[in-house]
Amino acid sequence: MMKKILLLILLIASGFSNQNVMGQEVKNFKLVNVLNSQPVSLDSYAGTEGIVLIFTSNSCPYDEYYRKRIEALSQAYQGRVPLILVNSHAEPTELAEQMQEKVKQLQLTIPYLADKDQTLMSDLNVRKSPEAFLLKNVNGKFSIVYRGAIDDNAQVEADVRHHYLRDAIEIMLTGEKIAVPEVRPVGCNVKRKL
């Protein structure tokens, strides 16, 4: 009996979590891309089918594990569902200047946006790094259709069984409803400014 009650509580809690996130319209934002010091806004992607935002950092080990996989995803969906990296971390190693150094070191070509006032992070209630958000474009309005983990094995790419983000993108592009719209991300906590 106790197990049934616990299961019911967990199901209700997960339902509330999805209701609060899924379908949420994302407000337009304007952040600076450290690749070229140019502003990037959500409105500038109005011609795409969707967009992926991945909150990342310069120094979290989990972000390092995913660098190649993120680049591969970016290449696979370029033009249809662009991928953008966002850094909301406030530590000294995460300042815009350090982001620019990281861009040079990694030879990044993916937009890398500085969210140092943490506005976008707060709007989306970002908790981890990396944490992915898939936004679907419907008539120029972007809504969250997936949030969470990129896949199920951060440390060993060869052992990945579930490609959550890639699968969500594929399902979104077919127009179907994503069956698993939220998967708990694994990574470093994003600290809020005081």
Phi, psi and omega in degrees: 000316181297321179297320179295319179294316179298317178298317178298317178298316179297318179296318179295315180298318180292327177295318178296320180300313181293321180297324182286337187251308186294134181086352179300127176283133181267127179292150175300145177225162174223113180232156181274131175275117183289349176297321185222008181060023179260145177288144177235132177236159177297323179301333182288354179252021184300338181272003181262164178281339180181185180208148176247127172252126175241117177280126189219184180213175175279333195230354179293129180302327180294324176296321179297319179302327187265357186308309183292321180294322178294316178299318179296318177298318179301316180293320183295326186246014181306133179092315180273312181222083181298151179248135181230135175266141179230131178246113179251002181295145185250359181294157181304330179283358184244009179297162182305323179297319178290327175298318178297321177296320179296320178302314180294315181300315183271352184054048181293142173242350179280136176307136182233102189264139178266116177248060189285343172271358176062026180294309180296319177303315180292318180301324183261357181056050180291137182243328189231168175223115004275148173220127185257146175230124174258121181250129178265136179266118175235105180055043176083000177251131182257129179234147180287126175242346175207145173211144174133221186289151175284316175205191187258012177209094183296317190279329185232097183302323182295340181262009179292129177253330183234117179263076189304309183293311180302316179297319179297320178298313181300316180295317179301318182293337177275349181088002179278166177276136180284120185291325179242087186278351181212128177228129182303123179283153176243132180167206181269143176292140174267116182278133177280144175293150178273000000 
